[in-house]
Structures are given as C-alpha cells and as structure tokens.
CSV table of C-alpha atoms in Angstrom, one decimal:
chain,number,residue,atom,x,y,z
A,5,MET,CA,-6.9,23.1,35.8
A,6,ALA,CA,-7.0,19.4,34.8
A,7,ASP,CA,-7.6,17.7,38.1
A,8,ALA,CA,-9.3,18.4,41.4
A,9,ASP,CA,-6.2,17.2,43.3
A,10,LYS,CA,-4.7,20.6,42.7
A,11,LEU,CA,-7.5,22.3,44.6
A,12,SER,CA,-7.2,23.1,48.3
A,13,ALA,CA,-10.1,20.7,48.9
A,14,ARG,CA,-11.5,18.0,46.7
A,15,PRO,CA,-15.2,18.8,45.7
A,16,HIS,CA,-17.8,16.2,46.2
A,17,ALA,CA,-21.0,15.8,44.0
A,18,VAL,CA,-24.1,13.7,44.3
A,19,VAL,CA,-25.7,12.5,41.1
A,20,VAL,CA,-29.3,11.5,41.5
A,21,GLY,CA,-30.2,9.1,38.7
A,22,ALA,CA,-28.1,6.5,36.9
A,23,GLY,CA,-29.5,6.7,33.5
A,24,ILE,CA,-27.5,7.9,30.5
A,25,ALA,CA,-27.6,11.6,31.8
A,26,GLY,CA,-26.5,10.7,35.3
A,27,LEU,CA,-23.7,8.4,34.1
A,28,ALA,CA,-22.4,11.0,31.7
A,29,ALA,CA,-22.4,13.6,34.5
A,30,ALA,CA,-20.6,11.1,36.8
A,31,ALA,CA,-18.0,10.3,34.2
A,32,GLY,CA,-17.4,14.0,33.5
A,33,LEU,CA,-16.9,14.8,37.1
A,34,ALA,CA,-14.9,11.7,38.2
A,35,GLU,CA,-12.5,12.1,35.3
A,36,ARG,CA,-11.5,15.5,36.7
A,37,GLY,CA,-10.9,14.1,40.2
A,38,VAL,CA,-14.2,15.1,41.8
A,39,GLY,CA,-15.7,12.8,44.4
A,40,VAL,CA,-19.0,11.3,43.1
A,41,ASP,CA,-21.9,9.4,44.7
A,42,VAL,CA,-24.5,8.1,42.3
A,43,ILE,CA,-27.9,7.4,43.8
A,44,GLU,CA,-30.4,5.3,41.8
A,45,ARG,CA,-33.8,4.0,42.8
A,46,GLU,CA,-33.6,0.9,40.6
A,47,HIS,CA,-31.2,-2.0,41.2
A,48,TYR,CA,-29.7,-1.6,37.7
A,49,LEU,CA,-28.0,1.2,35.8
A,50,GLY,CA,-29.1,2.8,32.5
A,51,GLY,CA,-32.5,4.2,33.4
A,52,ARG,CA,-34.9,3.6,30.5
A,53,VAL,CA,-32.0,1.8,28.7
A,54,GLY,CA,-31.5,-0.5,31.7
A,55,GLY,CA,-31.1,-4.2,31.5
A,56,TRP,CA,-31.3,-7.0,34.1
A,57,THR,CA,-31.6,-10.8,34.4
A,58,ASP,CA,-35.0,-12.3,35.0
A,59,ARG,CA,-36.2,-15.9,35.4
A,60,ASP,CA,-38.6,-17.8,33.1
A,61,ASP,CA,-41.3,-20.1,34.3
A,62,ASP,CA,-38.9,-23.0,34.5
A,63,GLY,CA,-36.4,-21.0,36.7
A,64,ASN,CA,-33.9,-20.4,33.9
A,65,ASP,CA,-32.1,-17.0,33.5
A,66,ILE,CA,-33.4,-14.8,30.7
A,67,ALA,CA,-32.2,-11.4,29.6
A,68,MET,CA,-34.7,-8.5,30.0
A,69,ASN,CA,-34.5,-4.8,29.5
A,70,ARG,CA,-36.7,-1.7,29.0
A,71,GLY,CA,-37.0,-2.4,25.3
A,72,PHE,CA,-35.3,-1.9,21.9
A,73,HIS,CA,-33.2,1.3,21.5
A,74,ALA,CA,-31.6,2.5,18.3
A,75,PHE,CA,-28.1,4.0,18.8
A,76,PHE,CA,-27.9,6.3,15.8
A,77,ARG,CA,-24.6,7.3,14.4
A,78,GLN,CA,-25.3,11.0,15.3
A,79,TYR,CA,-25.3,10.1,19.0
A,80,TYR,CA,-21.8,11.5,19.3
A,81,ASN,CA,-21.8,12.3,23.1
A,82,LEU,CA,-23.4,9.0,24.0
A,83,ARG,CA,-20.8,7.2,22.0
A,84,CYS,CA,-18.1,9.2,23.6
A,85,LEU,CA,-19.3,7.9,27.0
A,86,LEU,CA,-19.4,4.3,25.8
A,87,ARG,CA,-15.9,4.6,24.3
A,88,ARG,CA,-14.6,5.0,27.9
A,89,VAL,CA,-15.0,1.2,28.2
A,90,ASP,CA,-14.9,0.2,24.5
A,91,PRO,CA,-12.9,2.5,22.3
A,92,GLN,CA,-13.8,0.7,19.1
A,93,LEU,CA,-17.5,0.4,20.1
A,94,SER,CA,-17.4,-3.3,19.4
A,95,MET,CA,-20.3,-3.6,21.9
A,96,LEU,CA,-22.5,-2.3,19.0
A,97,THR,CA,-23.4,-3.9,15.8
A,98,ALA,CA,-25.0,-2.2,12.7
A,99,VAL,CA,-28.6,-2.7,11.7
A,100,GLU,CA,-28.3,-2.0,8.0
A,101,ASP,CA,-31.9,-1.1,7.4
A,102,TYR,CA,-34.9,0.5,9.1
A,103,PRO,CA,-37.9,-0.7,7.1
A,104,LEU,CA,-41.3,0.8,7.6
A,105,ILE,CA,-44.7,-0.6,6.6
A,106,ASP,CA,-48.1,0.9,6.7
A,107,GLY,CA,-51.6,-0.6,6.9
A,108,ALA,CA,-51.9,-0.9,3.1
A,109,GLY,CA,-48.6,-2.9,2.9
A,110,ARG,CA,-46.5,0.0,1.5
A,111,ARG,CA,-42.9,-0.2,2.5
A,112,ASP,CA,-40.2,2.4,3.0
A,113,SER,CA,-36.5,1.7,3.5
A,114,PHE,CA,-33.4,3.8,4.4
A,115,ARG,CA,-31.0,1.3,2.9
A,116,GLY,CA,-28.7,2.7,0.2
A,117,LEU,CA,-29.7,6.3,0.4
A,118,PRO,CA,-27.2,9.0,-0.7
A,119,ARG,CA,-25.2,10.2,2.3
A,120,THR,CA,-24.9,13.9,1.4
A,121,PRO,CA,-27.6,16.4,2.4
A,122,PRO,CA,-30.0,17.3,0.8
A,123,TRP,CA,-29.8,14.4,-1.6
A,124,ASN,CA,-30.4,11.9,1.2
A,125,ALA,CA,-33.8,13.4,2.0
A,126,LEU,CA,-34.7,13.9,-1.7
A,127,GLY,CA,-33.7,10.3,-2.5
A,128,PHE,CA,-35.8,9.0,0.4
A,129,ALA,CA,-38.8,11.0,-0.8
A,130,LEU,CA,-38.5,10.0,-4.5
A,131,ARG,CA,-38.0,6.3,-3.7
A,132,SER,CA,-40.9,6.1,-1.3
A,133,PRO,CA,-44.1,4.5,-2.5
A,134,THR,CA,-46.0,7.1,-0.4
A,135,PHE,CA,-44.4,10.2,-2.1
A,136,ALA,CA,-44.8,10.9,-5.8
A,137,LEU,CA,-42.9,13.5,-7.8
A,138,ARG,CA,-46.1,15.6,-8.0
A,139,ASP,CA,-46.1,15.7,-4.2
A,140,LEU,CA,-42.8,17.6,-4.3
A,141,VAL,CA,-44.3,20.1,-6.7
A,142,HIS,CA,-47.3,20.6,-4.4
A,143,LEU,CA,-45.3,21.2,-1.3
A,144,ASP,CA,-45.7,24.7,0.1
A,145,ALA,CA,-42.0,25.9,0.0
A,146,ARG,CA,-42.6,28.9,2.1
A,147,ALA,CA,-44.3,27.0,4.9
A,148,ALA,CA,-41.7,24.2,4.7
A,149,ALA,CA,-38.8,26.7,4.7
A,150,PRO,CA,-37.9,26.1,8.4
A,151,LEU,CA,-37.0,22.4,7.6
A,152,ALA,CA,-34.1,23.5,5.4
A,153,ALA,CA,-32.7,26.0,7.9
A,154,VAL,CA,-32.9,24.5,11.3
A,155,SER,CA,-30.8,26.1,14.1
A,156,VAL,CA,-31.5,25.8,17.8
A,157,PRO,CA,-33.1,27.7,19.6
A,158,GLU,CA,-34.4,29.7,16.6
A,159,ILE,CA,-36.4,26.8,15.2
A,160,TYR,CA,-38.4,26.8,18.4
A,161,GLU,CA,-39.2,30.5,18.0
A,162,ARG,CA,-40.6,29.7,14.6
A,163,LEU,CA,-42.4,26.4,15.1
A,164,ASP,CA,-42.8,25.5,18.8
A,165,HIS,CA,-46.3,27.0,18.9
A,166,VAL,CA,-47.7,24.4,16.4
A,167,ASP,CA,-48.0,20.6,16.6
A,168,ALA,CA,-46.2,18.3,14.2
A,169,ASP,CA,-49.4,17.0,12.5
A,170,THR,CA,-50.7,20.5,11.8
A,171,PHE,CA,-47.3,21.7,10.5
A,172,LEU,CA,-47.1,18.8,8.0
A,173,LYS,CA,-50.6,19.4,6.8
A,174,SER,CA,-49.8,23.1,6.4
A,175,ILE,CA,-46.9,22.3,4.0
A,176,ASN,CA,-49.1,19.9,1.9
A,177,PHE,CA,-47.1,16.9,3.0
A,178,PRO,CA,-48.9,13.9,1.5
A,179,ASP,CA,-51.1,12.0,3.9
A,180,THR,CA,-49.6,8.6,3.2
A,181,ALA,CA,-46.1,9.7,3.7
A,182,ARG,CA,-47.0,11.7,6.8
A,183,HIS,CA,-48.5,8.6,8.4
A,184,LEU,CA,-45.8,6.2,7.4
A,185,ALA,CA,-42.6,8.1,7.8
A,186,PHE,CA,-43.1,11.1,10.1
A,187,GLU,CA,-45.6,9.4,12.3
A,188,VAL,CA,-43.2,6.7,13.0
A,189,PHE,CA,-40.5,9.3,13.9
A,190,SER,CA,-42.8,11.4,16.1
A,191,ARG,CA,-43.9,8.3,18.0
A,192,SER,CA,-40.3,7.6,18.8
A,193,PHE,CA,-40.9,10.6,21.2
A,194,PHE,CA,-43.6,8.4,22.7
A,195,ALA,CA,-46.3,10.9,21.6
A,196,ASP,CA,-48.8,11.2,18.9
A,197,PRO,CA,-48.0,13.8,16.2
A,198,THR,CA,-50.8,16.0,17.5
A,199,GLN,CA,-49.0,16.2,20.9
A,200,LEU,CA,-45.5,16.8,19.6
A,201,SER,CA,-44.0,20.2,18.9
A,202,ALA,CA,-43.3,20.8,15.2
A,203,ALA,CA,-40.0,22.3,16.3
A,204,GLU,CA,-39.0,18.9,17.7
A,205,LEU,CA,-40.0,17.2,14.5
A,206,ALA,CA,-38.0,19.8,12.4
A,207,THR,CA,-34.9,19.3,14.7
A,208,MET,CA,-35.2,15.6,14.3
A,209,PHE,CA,-35.4,16.0,10.5
A,210,HIS,CA,-32.3,18.2,10.7
A,211,ILE,CA,-30.3,15.7,12.8
A,212,TYR,CA,-31.0,12.7,10.6
A,213,PHE,CA,-31.2,14.3,7.1
A,214,LEU,CA,-30.2,17.9,6.4
A,215,GLY,CA,-27.7,18.3,9.2
A,216,SER,CA,-25.7,15.2,8.9
A,217,SER,CA,-24.6,12.4,6.5
A,218,GLU,CA,-25.1,9.5,8.9
A,219,GLY,CA,-28.8,9.1,8.1
A,220,LEU,CA,-31.1,6.8,9.8
A,221,ILE,CA,-29.0,3.7,9.9
A,222,PHE,CA,-28.2,2.8,13.5
A,223,ASP,CA,-26.4,0.4,15.7
A,224,VAL,CA,-27.7,-1.8,18.6
A,225,PRO,CA,-25.9,-3.5,21.5
A,226,THR,CA,-24.7,-7.0,20.8
A,227,ALA,CA,-25.7,-8.1,24.3
A,228,ASN,CA,-28.2,-7.1,26.9
A,229,PHE,CA,-27.7,-3.5,28.0
A,230,ASP,CA,-26.3,-4.4,31.4
A,231,VAL,CA,-23.7,-6.8,30.1
A,232,SER,CA,-22.7,-4.8,27.0
A,233,MET,CA,-22.6,-1.2,28.4
A,234,TRP,CA,-23.5,-0.5,32.0
A,235,ASN,CA,-21.6,-3.2,34.0
A,236,PRO,CA,-18.3,-2.2,32.2
A,237,LEU,CA,-19.1,1.5,32.7
A,238,ARG,CA,-19.8,0.9,36.4
A,239,ALA,CA,-16.5,-0.8,36.8
A,240,TYR,CA,-14.8,2.1,34.9
A,241,LEU,CA,-16.4,4.7,37.1
A,242,ALA,CA,-15.8,2.8,40.3
A,243,GLY,CA,-12.1,2.7,39.4
A,244,ARG,CA,-12.2,6.5,39.5
A,245,GLY,CA,-13.7,6.6,42.9
A,246,VAL,CA,-17.4,6.8,42.0
A,247,ARG,CA,-19.7,5.1,44.6
A,248,PHE,CA,-23.0,3.6,43.5
A,249,ARG,CA,-26.0,3.5,45.9
A,250,LEU,CA,-28.6,1.5,44.1
A,251,GLY,CA,-32.2,0.8,45.3
A,252,LEU,CA,-32.4,4.1,47.0
A,253,LYS,CA,-34.9,6.9,46.4
A,254,VAL,CA,-34.0,10.5,47.0
A,255,LEU,CA,-36.7,12.3,49.0
A,256,ARG,CA,-35.4,15.9,49.1
A,257,VAL,CA,-32.3,18.1,48.8
A,258,ASP,CA,-31.6,20.7,51.4
A,259,ALA,CA,-29.4,23.7,50.5
A,260,SER,CA,-27.5,25.3,53.4
A,261,GLU,CA,-26.3,28.8,53.9
A,262,THR,CA,-22.7,27.5,53.4
A,263,LYS,CA,-23.5,26.7,49.8
A,264,THR,CA,-23.5,23.0,50.3
A,265,PHE,CA,-26.2,20.5,50.0
A,266,ARG,CA,-27.7,17.6,52.0
A,267,VAL,CA,-29.3,14.8,50.1
A,268,HIS,CA,-31.9,12.7,52.0
A,269,THR,CA,-32.8,9.2,50.8
A,270,ASP,CA,-35.7,6.8,51.8
A,271,SER,CA,-33.2,4.7,53.7
A,272,GLY,CA,-32.5,7.5,56.1
A,273,ASP,CA,-29.1,8.2,54.6
A,274,ARG,CA,-28.0,11.9,54.4
A,275,LEU,CA,-25.2,12.7,52.0
A,276,ASP,CA,-23.5,16.1,52.2
A,277,ALA,CA,-22.2,17.5,48.9
A,278,ASP,CA,-20.7,20.6,47.3
A,279,ALA,CA,-22.9,20.0,44.2
A,280,VAL,CA,-25.9,18.0,43.1
A,281,VAL,CA,-26.9,16.8,39.6
A,282,LEU,CA,-30.6,15.9,39.4
A,283,ALA,CA,-30.7,13.5,36.4
A,284,THR,CA,-34.0,11.8,37.0
A,285,ASP,CA,-37.2,11.4,35.0
A,286,VAL,CA,-39.8,14.1,35.1
A,287,ALA,CA,-42.0,12.8,37.9
A,288,ALA,CA,-39.0,12.2,40.2
A,289,LEU,CA,-37.6,15.6,39.5
A,290,GLN,CA,-40.9,17.2,40.3
A,291,GLN,CA,-41.3,15.2,43.6
A,292,ILE,CA,-37.8,16.1,44.7
A,293,VAL,CA,-38.1,19.8,43.9
A,294,ALA,CA,-41.5,20.0,45.5
A,295,ALA,CA,-40.2,18.4,48.7
A,296,SER,CA,-37.0,20.6,48.8
A,297,ASN,CA,-38.1,23.9,50.3
A,298,GLY,CA,-35.9,26.7,49.3
A,299,LEU,CA,-34.2,25.0,46.4
A,300,GLY,CA,-34.0,27.4,43.4
A,301,ASP,CA,-36.4,30.2,43.1
A,302,ALA,CA,-40.2,30.4,42.7
A,303,SER,CA,-40.0,30.9,38.9
A,304,TRP,CA,-37.7,27.9,38.4
A,305,ARG,CA,-39.8,25.7,40.7
A,306,ALA,CA,-42.9,26.6,38.7
A,307,ARG,CA,-41.1,25.6,35.4
A,308,ILE,CA,-40.3,22.2,36.9
A,309,GLN,CA,-43.9,21.6,37.8
A,310,ARG,CA,-45.1,22.5,34.3
A,311,LEU,CA,-43.2,19.6,32.8
A,312,ARG,CA,-45.4,16.8,31.5
A,313,THR,CA,-44.8,13.1,30.9
A,314,ALA,CA,-45.7,11.5,27.6
A,315,PRO,CA,-48.5,8.9,27.4
A,316,PRO,CA,-47.8,5.4,28.5
A,317,PHE,CA,-45.9,2.9,26.3
A,318,SER,CA,-45.8,-0.9,26.3
A,319,VAL,CA,-43.0,-3.4,25.8
A,320,GLN,CA,-44.1,-7.0,25.2
A,321,ARG,CA,-41.3,-9.6,24.9
A,322,LEU,CA,-42.2,-13.0,23.7
A,323,TRP,CA,-40.1,-16.2,23.7
A,324,LEU,CA,-41.6,-18.3,20.9
A,325,ASP,CA,-41.2,-22.0,20.3
A,326,ARG,CA,-40.5,-21.6,16.6
A,327,PRO,CA,-38.5,-19.1,14.6
A,328,VAL,CA,-39.7,-16.3,12.4
A,329,THR,CA,-38.6,-16.6,8.8
A,330,SER,CA,-35.0,-15.7,8.0
A,331,ASP,CA,-35.9,-12.7,5.9
A,332,ARG,CA,-37.5,-10.9,8.9
A,333,PRO,CA,-35.5,-7.7,9.7
A,334,ALA,CA,-34.0,-7.0,13.1
A,335,PHE,CA,-36.4,-4.0,13.4
A,336,LEU,CA,-39.6,-3.1,11.6
A,337,GLY,CA,-41.4,0.2,12.2
A,338,THR,CA,-45.2,0.1,11.6
A,339,ALA,CA,-48.0,2.6,10.9
A,340,GLY,CA,-51.7,1.7,10.6
A,341,HIS,CA,-51.3,-1.4,12.7
A,342,LYS,CA,-52.6,-0.1,16.0
A,343,PRO,CA,-51.8,-0.6,18.8
A,344,LEU,CA,-48.5,-2.0,17.4
A,345,ASP,CA,-45.7,0.5,16.6
A,346,ASN,CA,-42.7,-1.8,15.9
A,347,ILE,CA,-41.4,-5.3,16.0
A,348,SER,CA,-37.9,-6.4,16.9
A,349,VAL,CA,-36.4,-9.9,16.3
A,350,LEU,CA,-33.8,-10.0,19.1
A,351,GLU,CA,-31.8,-13.0,18.0
A,352,ARG,CA,-30.7,-11.0,15.0
A,353,TYR,CA,-28.4,-8.9,17.2
A,354,GLU,CA,-28.5,-9.8,20.9
A,355,ARG,CA,-26.2,-12.5,22.2
A,356,GLU,CA,-28.6,-13.8,24.9
A,357,ALA,CA,-31.6,-14.0,22.6
A,358,ALA,CA,-29.5,-15.7,19.9
A,359,GLY,CA,-28.4,-18.3,22.5
A,360,TRP,CA,-31.9,-18.9,23.7
A,361,ALA,CA,-33.3,-19.2,20.1
A,362,ALA,CA,-30.5,-21.7,19.2
A,363,ARG,CA,-31.2,-23.8,22.2
A,364,HIS,CA,-35.0,-23.9,21.8
A,365,GLY,CA,-35.4,-23.6,18.0
A,366,GLY,CA,-37.5,-20.5,18.5
A,367,SER,CA,-37.4,-16.7,18.3
A,368,VAL,CA,-37.4,-13.8,20.8
A,369,ILE,CA,-39.7,-11.1,19.6
A,370,GLU,CA,-40.4,-7.7,21.1
A,371,LEU,CA,-43.5,-5.6,20.4
A,372,HIS,CA,-43.8,-1.9,21.2
A,373,ALA,CA,-46.8,0.3,21.5
A,374,TYR,CA,-46.5,4.0,22.1
A,375,ALA,CA,-48.8,7.0,23.0
A,376,LEU,CA,-51.3,4.7,24.7
A,377,GLN,CA,-54.6,5.8,26.2
A,378,SER,CA,-54.8,2.5,28.1
A,379,GLU,CA,-52.9,-0.8,28.3
A,380,PRO,CA,-53.2,-2.6,24.9
A,381,SER,CA,-54.8,-5.9,24.9
A,382,ARG,CA,-52.5,-8.9,24.5
A,383,GLU,CA,-54.6,-10.3,21.7
A,384,ALA,CA,-54.5,-7.0,19.8
A,385,MET,CA,-50.7,-6.9,19.9
A,386,LEU,CA,-50.4,-10.6,19.0
A,387,GLY,CA,-53.0,-10.2,16.2
A,388,GLN,CA,-50.9,-7.5,14.5
A,389,LEU,CA,-47.8,-9.6,14.9
A,390,ARG,CA,-49.5,-12.5,13.2
A,391,ARG,CA,-50.8,-10.2,10.5
A,392,LEU,CA,-47.4,-9.0,9.6
A,393,TYR,CA,-45.5,-12.3,10.4
A,394,PRO,CA,-48.0,-15.0,9.6
A,395,GLU,CA,-45.6,-17.8,10.6
A,396,THR,CA,-46.0,-16.7,14.3
A,397,ALA,CA,-49.7,-17.7,14.2
A,398,ALA,CA,-48.8,-21.3,14.9
A,399,ALA,CA,-46.1,-20.5,17.5
A,400,ARG,CA,-46.5,-21.2,21.2
A,401,VAL,CA,-45.4,-18.5,23.7
A,402,ARG,CA,-43.0,-20.2,26.0
A,403,CYS,CA,-42.3,-17.1,28.1
A,404,GLU,CA,-43.7,-13.6,28.1
A,405,ARG,CA,-42.9,-10.3,29.8
A,406,VAL,CA,-45.0,-7.1,29.5
A,407,LEU,CA,-43.8,-3.7,30.7
A,408,LEU,CA,-46.1,-0.7,30.9
A,409,HIS,CA,-44.4,2.6,31.7
A,410,SER,CA,-45.2,6.3,31.6
A,411,ASP,CA,-41.9,8.0,32.3
A,412,CYS,CA,-40.8,9.7,29.1
A,413,PRO,CA,-40.8,13.5,28.7
A,414,LEU,CA,-43.5,15.1,26.6
A,415,PHE,CA,-42.3,17.7,24.1
A,416,GLU,CA,-45.7,19.4,23.6
A,417,PRO,CA,-46.2,22.6,21.6
A,418,GLY,CA,-45.4,25.8,23.4
A,419,MET,CA,-43.3,24.3,26.1
A,420,HIS,CA,-39.8,25.0,25.0
A,421,ALA,CA,-39.6,28.5,26.4
A,422,HIS,CA,-40.6,27.2,29.8
A,423,ARG,CA,-38.5,24.0,29.8
A,424,PRO,CA,-35.8,24.2,32.5
A,425,GLY,CA,-32.2,23.9,31.3
A,426,VAL,CA,-29.0,22.5,32.7
A,427,HIS,CA,-28.2,25.6,34.7
A,428,THR,CA,-30.4,26.5,37.7
A,429,PRO,CA,-30.7,29.6,39.9
A,430,GLN,CA,-29.0,27.6,42.7
A,431,ARG,CA,-25.2,27.6,42.5
A,432,GLY,CA,-23.9,24.0,42.6
A,433,LEU,CA,-27.3,22.5,41.4
A,434,VAL,CA,-27.7,21.4,37.8
A,435,LEU,CA,-30.2,19.3,35.8
A,436,ALA,CA,-29.6,16.6,33.2
A,437,GLY,CA,-31.8,14.3,31.3
A,438,ASP,CA,-33.7,13.9,28.0
A,439,GLY,CA,-36.4,16.2,29.2
A,440,ILE,CA,-34.0,19.1,30.0
A,441,ARG,CA,-33.6,22.0,27.6
A,442,ILE,CA,-30.2,22.4,25.9
A,443,ASP,CA,-29.9,24.7,22.9
A,444,VAL,CA,-28.1,22.4,20.5
A,445,PRO,CA,-29.6,20.0,17.9
A,446,VAL,CA,-29.9,16.7,19.9
A,447,ALA,CA,-32.8,14.4,20.8
A,448,LEU,CA,-33.7,11.3,22.9
A,449,MET,CA,-30.7,9.4,24.3
A,450,GLU,CA,-28.3,11.9,22.8
A,451,ARG,CA,-30.1,14.8,24.6
A,452,ALA,CA,-29.6,12.8,27.9
A,453,ALA,CA,-25.9,12.3,27.2
A,454,THR,CA,-25.3,15.9,26.1
A,455,THR,CA,-27.1,17.4,29.1
A,456,GLY,CA,-25.1,15.0,31.4
A,457,TRP,CA,-21.7,16.1,30.0
A,458,SER,CA,-22.9,19.8,30.1
A,459,ALA,CA,-24.0,19.5,33.7
A,460,ALA,CA,-20.6,18.2,34.6
A,461,ASN,CA,-18.9,21.0,32.6
A,462,HIS,CA,-20.9,23.6,34.4
A,463,LEU,CA,-19.9,22.4,37.8
A,464,LEU,CA,-16.3,21.9,36.7
A,465,SER,CA,-16.1,25.5,35.6
A,466,GLN,CA,-17.2,26.7,39.0
A,467,TRP,CA,-14.2,24.9,40.5
A,468,GLY,CA,-11.8,26.1,37.9
A,469,LEU,CA,-11.5,22.6,36.4
A,470,ALA,CA,-11.3,21.8,32.7
A,471,GLY,CA,-14.5,20.6,31.0
A,472,HIS,CA,-15.2,18.0,28.3
A,473,THR,CA,-15.8,18.7,24.6
A,474,VAL,CA,-19.4,18.3,23.5
A,475,HIS,CA,-20.2,17.4,19.9
A,476,THR,CA,-23.3,17.9,17.8
A,477,VAL,CA,-24.4,17.9,14.2
A,478,PRO,CA,-24.0,21.4,12.7
A,479,ASN,CA,-26.4,23.9,14.3
A,480,ARG,CA,-27.7,24.9,10.8
A,481,GLY,CA,-28.5,23.2,7.5
A,482,ARG,CA,-25.4,22.0,5.7
A,483,SER,CA,-26.5,23.4,2.3
A,484,ALA,CA,-25.8,27.1,2.0
A,485,LEU,CA,-28.2,27.2,-1.0
A,486,LEU,CA,-31.1,25.7,0.9
A,487,ARG,CA,-30.4,28.0,3.9
A,488,SER,CA,-30.5,31.0,1.6
A,489,LEU,CA,-33.7,29.9,-0.1
A,490,ALA,CA,-35.3,29.1,3.3
A,491,ALA,CA,-34.4,32.4,4.8
A,492,ARG,CA,-35.8,34.2,1.7
A,493,ALA,CA,-39.0,32.2,1.9
A,494,TRP,CA,-39.4,32.8,5.6
A,495,ARG,CA,-39.0,36.6,5.2
A,496,ARG,CA,-41.8,36.6,2.7
A,497,ARG,CA,-44.3,35.0,5.1
C-alpha cells in the first residue's frame, strides 16, 4: 500500500531527535502519509551536523555549526534524503583532495588515484611516502585477509574482539603509514585506534577502497548547514504535515496496554502516538529508556545501558584578520601534531565564510581535536596551526568560538554483538542513529541516515505500507580473486 490515507485510521509517530537519523525517519514516514511529530532538544535541526547564526563581538551575524563534515560519495542514503530538496545536490561542492601530513612533514594525497578496486588501495599505498614496496612484501597476508573480504556482520565475528591498532600491528602494517593514514581515519570515529574495533576499521577500508570506486574524495555544503540543508528539508517535511517541536527534551516514553505510546517532554507536553522513533545520541537514549519503566525487556534495556560515548572532541573556529596563503587546501588531516587533528579553511567552500573573508580581508579557520583526555589548551592548538601555516603567526583573531562535546558513539572492541539494532522488543518502537547497529557496510553520517530510513521502513511494514529502498556499497569485496584468496588464507589460520 502506497499511502496511509487508504488505512482505516491514519497512524501517528513521534520521532525523538532531529539529527540525520531522525530526519530520515520522519521523511520516510511522512512520505507515506503517516502523521509525524519531531521533538528536538536543540533549537536547530541536524544534530551533530547542525548549524545556526551567532553574533560576533561587534554584534554582527556569523555562521556557526558543529564543525566540518565530509559528505563522501558513498553516503547514498544521506544523499537520497538531501535530494528531496535538491535533486542535483547543488548544495554540495567537491573537495578534490584530502591531503594528510604527519609530524615529520610527510604528505599523503587521495587525488588522482585509480577508481577501480583493488588498484585504488594499491595505488595509494605505492604512492605514499610512508609505504615502501618492501612493506607490501612484509605484510602478513593471512592476518590481513579479512580486509579483502569484508561482509557485514561476518567481519565483526572475525575482528570485533581486537582493537584497530593491535590488528594493524599484527599484519605488519608499517608504523609510519599506520600513524598517518589509518590513525586519521580511526580518529574520524572520535576515538584513538586503541579504542576502536578492528572490524569498524576494516568496514571503513571496505567502504572507501575495496567495496566502492568513489574513494575518499568528498563533497561539502556550499553554505552553513542550516541554510544549505536543514531549513529546506524542514520546509519540505512541514509541507507533508510534519510538526517540529524544537527546544524540548523528552523525559520518558510510556507504553500502554493498547499498543500505543505517550511521550512526555520537559515542558509538560504529552504526545500520544502509535509508534516512536528514538533517534537521539547515546546519553539521551540511555536517559529516556532508564526513565521509561516497562519499555522493551530487561535484556534490551541492559544493552542500551552498555553503550558508551567516545571521548570528547573540540571544534575551534577562528576569524582571522589576514588570509592564509592561496595554496592552503580546504581540508588538511594531521597526525603527530597533537592535540590538532585537522584544519579547515572555510572560505574555500562555505558562502558565509567566503563573504566574511572578502569583507575583512581575512580567513575563517577551523581546528579539530579528537579523542581528548581534557580540553586542549588554546595555545597548543594555535601553536600547531602556526607550525603548519606559518602565515597565521602574525594574524590577529577577530572572533573565536570553541565547542567541546562528548556525544559521539564509541565503537569499542567486543561491543558489536551487544549493540542494539533498529528493531526492539516493543512493537511500534524503533531506534535510529549512528550508534545503532545495522548489518550493512555503513559508517558515521551514512549509518545515521541508513538506520533512519530502516526505522521508517520497519514501522511502515507493520501498517502494510510500502517502504523505501536503502542502498549501500556491495556487502562483500568487489574483487572475486581477492575474496577467494582471503577466504583461503583465513581457513589456514
């Protein structure tokens, strides 16, 4: 059935959380005629990809958001959501390179690599200054076999018990390459390689190299996140009857004997619903479930409470009174420059930053630091910026904003088997988010979008309504020869 109008009664769902997962779920439900209320504790949409307008010290408007995000070409389901408001995705612009630099000044680049697996991975390795031909010979092929034959969930059965750093050492991956390339990737999960499951690392390697031809070239929004993506999407969803309740925190969800739900907010509102999508971060999910007596069963509730949040991360945005040199890339990943993990030059791609830079003759720079034990010192971050971009040493900071958050899921070793999935023991209740298990090869923002669409599909199927197609990279390596060799090597272990 294509539309809820053909049902005897129109179902109503409450989506808790207006990040990518919640917005995908809301779109999936509303497009089939389901009534939807979206409750979000912030005053903006997008969750950790949210954007808003701030004021500088002179009272002028400045664009601000939760920090740089790369929209990789493999993010099929996120792009499907964005195409609802921009079929050509003109809201995104390509960043043609993703350079990396380590503490010794060695650089890697993803520009110009072959597109076909496995030549893309081989080309990157052979071109890298951190990876010599002899290093290929010394790799332990048997230990590395899972990288060439990733499928989900099988890869977790093989590698989830070990951390990414230990796994890379076990296959004799060279230290310099490990620190430059794979450490940068693992820290995109906001965790140190010693805290990240090797299965997550292998899945990421599959997504970007052996499972797809799009590689590591990505797009970024051409304007602040609210302007480019979420305001248009909000208007699109509102046109389909979705009601947004921003600035409200959900306290608990009561399940009644009549198979309906009552959602309680901190404003005293109570919303009745036939279904609920919990699309929050880990801490909020745990708080809601703990306060919702009788929701789910004891085993499921225990799995929710076992989830962990990754260490804090910092976003430091600087409005400088002079520009960086014209050859500085839009994005630079760093290793060996602690506490700094990457640098973005926003006027290279963001309309608001470009306008500010043109008016003031300066630059808008963003510095990220991940997997923190404590808040990084301002001088340490600026010191690394000046080391890498010496022209900033003489620059005056006209405006500065620093965000420190700890709300990203942690994909620690051994957790996959216990990680809750989209389906729950409670009929009509589903989960979505980048910390929720789904057994297809996705990660980060794409995991959020995919679980959101899947949550909507699960509810739609309960009402006899048509779902939405979900796309992923192939759930196995694209090279039959490599898959065969990997299977043979694994059997010999």
